């Protein structure tokens, strides 16, 4: 499994990367407000802040699409990784700010991958479109 080139991955957009950081800072603010009364309610925002800081750390290096010679990997977040061989690709379209990639799974059933356009940097979108359209037409 070798990557096609050095720029073979499409990273998460900066807007999507920093969303967990904003939530973590919000949770820290809630924690500071709830420190007036020491109870379980003051611990919950702290746990949420730690969780969102962890998501932010993971999202900093996340590549939503990684292209290899025979397949690509789609990983929109911490959980959920889909590997799709190029030979199974059927179509690629953008419908109402959502990227829809249709492919056929090994069972012969048609599956769809949906990803918000806002999750991908605008400058990397042409790379995704060009790569997938070339693989579909081959």
XYZ file of C-alpha atoms in Angstrom:
138
model
C 0.000 0.000 0.000
C 2.027 2.894 -1.231
C 0.659 6.362 -1.529
C 0.415 7.864 -4.983
C 2.483 10.956 -4.106
C 3.397 13.236 -1.222
C 0.188 15.252 -1.533
C -2.002 12.161 -1.636
C -4.127 13.160 1.328
C -6.836 15.742 1.708
C -6.870 17.291 5.148
C -9.759 18.498 7.212
C -10.597 22.171 6.672
C -9.414 24.669 9.259
C -13.032 25.479 10.121
C -13.727 21.827 10.958
C -10.371 21.409 12.738
C -11.000 24.199 15.221
C -14.630 23.395 16.030
C -13.706 21.011 18.907
C -11.317 23.642 20.288
C -14.139 26.189 20.435
C -16.351 23.672 22.259
C -13.494 22.848 24.671
C -13.019 26.533 25.509
C -16.783 26.869 25.996
C -16.729 23.886 28.382
C -13.841 25.427 30.338
C -15.921 28.596 30.659
C -18.832 26.538 31.989
C -16.459 24.812 34.390
C -15.207 28.156 35.703
C -18.773 29.353 36.211
C -19.753 26.164 38.018
C -16.707 26.281 40.349
C -18.765 28.409 42.711
C -20.410 25.213 43.928
C -18.213 22.087 44.128
C -20.367 19.189 42.981
C -20.698 16.686 40.146
C -22.073 19.440 37.903
C -18.698 21.189 37.966
C -16.884 18.023 36.866
C -19.044 17.365 33.812
C -17.874 20.458 31.850
C -14.261 19.615 32.738
C -14.637 16.096 31.343
C -16.275 17.565 28.229
C -13.400 20.014 27.812
C -10.832 17.214 28.060
C -12.789 15.183 25.498
C -13.002 18.098 23.055
C -9.292 18.911 23.469
C -8.597 15.275 22.553
C -10.773 15.583 19.450
C -8.971 18.780 18.502
C -5.568 17.079 18.854
C -6.732 14.211 16.632
C -8.316 16.510 14.035
C -5.116 18.550 13.626
C -3.474 15.678 11.726
C -6.586 14.044 10.262
C -6.705 13.442 6.532
C -10.258 12.925 5.333
C -9.182 11.280 2.074
C -5.933 9.350 1.583
C -5.188 8.165 -1.945
C -3.220 4.997 -2.655
C -2.431 3.297 -5.975
C -5.365 0.864 -5.899
C -7.797 2.432 -3.434
C -8.599 5.416 -1.263
C -9.427 5.672 2.432
C -12.200 7.936 3.718
C -11.972 8.849 7.417
C -14.233 11.738 8.435
C -13.424 11.552 12.132
C -12.105 9.521 15.030
C -14.483 6.656 14.361
C -15.337 5.300 10.941
C -12.843 4.465 8.267
C -13.928 3.298 4.825
C -11.592 1.766 2.258
C -12.846 1.882 -1.333
C -11.035 0.309 -4.296
C -11.015 2.515 -7.389
C -12.513 -0.324 -9.431
C -15.678 -0.149 -7.289
C -16.288 3.584 -7.885
C -19.509 4.423 -9.711
C -19.991 8.189 -9.462
C -18.914 11.415 -7.804
C -21.241 14.394 -7.390
C -21.810 17.468 -5.252
C -25.420 17.890 -4.157
C -26.466 20.815 -1.929
C -23.035 21.311 -0.288
C -22.610 17.550 0.233
C -20.069 15.409 -1.622
C -21.651 12.090 -2.618
C -19.378 9.257 -3.751
C -21.192 6.144 -4.943
C -19.401 2.799 -4.996
C -20.188 -0.906 -5.043
C -19.253 -2.900 -1.956
C -17.881 -6.496 -2.198
C -21.420 -7.876 -1.776
C -22.509 -6.095 -4.954
C -24.665 -3.542 -3.138
C -24.432 0.124 -3.994
C -23.158 2.291 -1.113
C -22.719 6.033 -0.738
C -20.140 8.090 1.097
C -21.394 11.523 2.090
C -19.122 14.328 3.241
C -19.841 18.015 3.728
C -17.986 20.285 1.336
C -17.080 22.477 4.318
C -14.969 19.639 5.775
C -12.460 20.040 2.946
C -10.315 23.082 2.220
C -11.486 24.878 -0.917
C -8.010 24.680 -2.472
C -7.959 20.870 -2.055
C -11.401 20.249 -3.555
C -10.142 20.273 -7.187
C -7.606 17.556 -6.268
C -10.400 15.355 -4.897
C -12.625 15.996 -7.887
C -9.856 15.397 -10.439
C -8.600 12.221 -8.748
C -12.006 10.602 -8.356
C -13.228 11.549 -11.845
C -10.029 10.150 -13.386
C -10.437 6.875 -11.489
C -14.118 6.570 -12.428
C -13.389 7.169 -16.138
C -10.484 4.677 -16.252
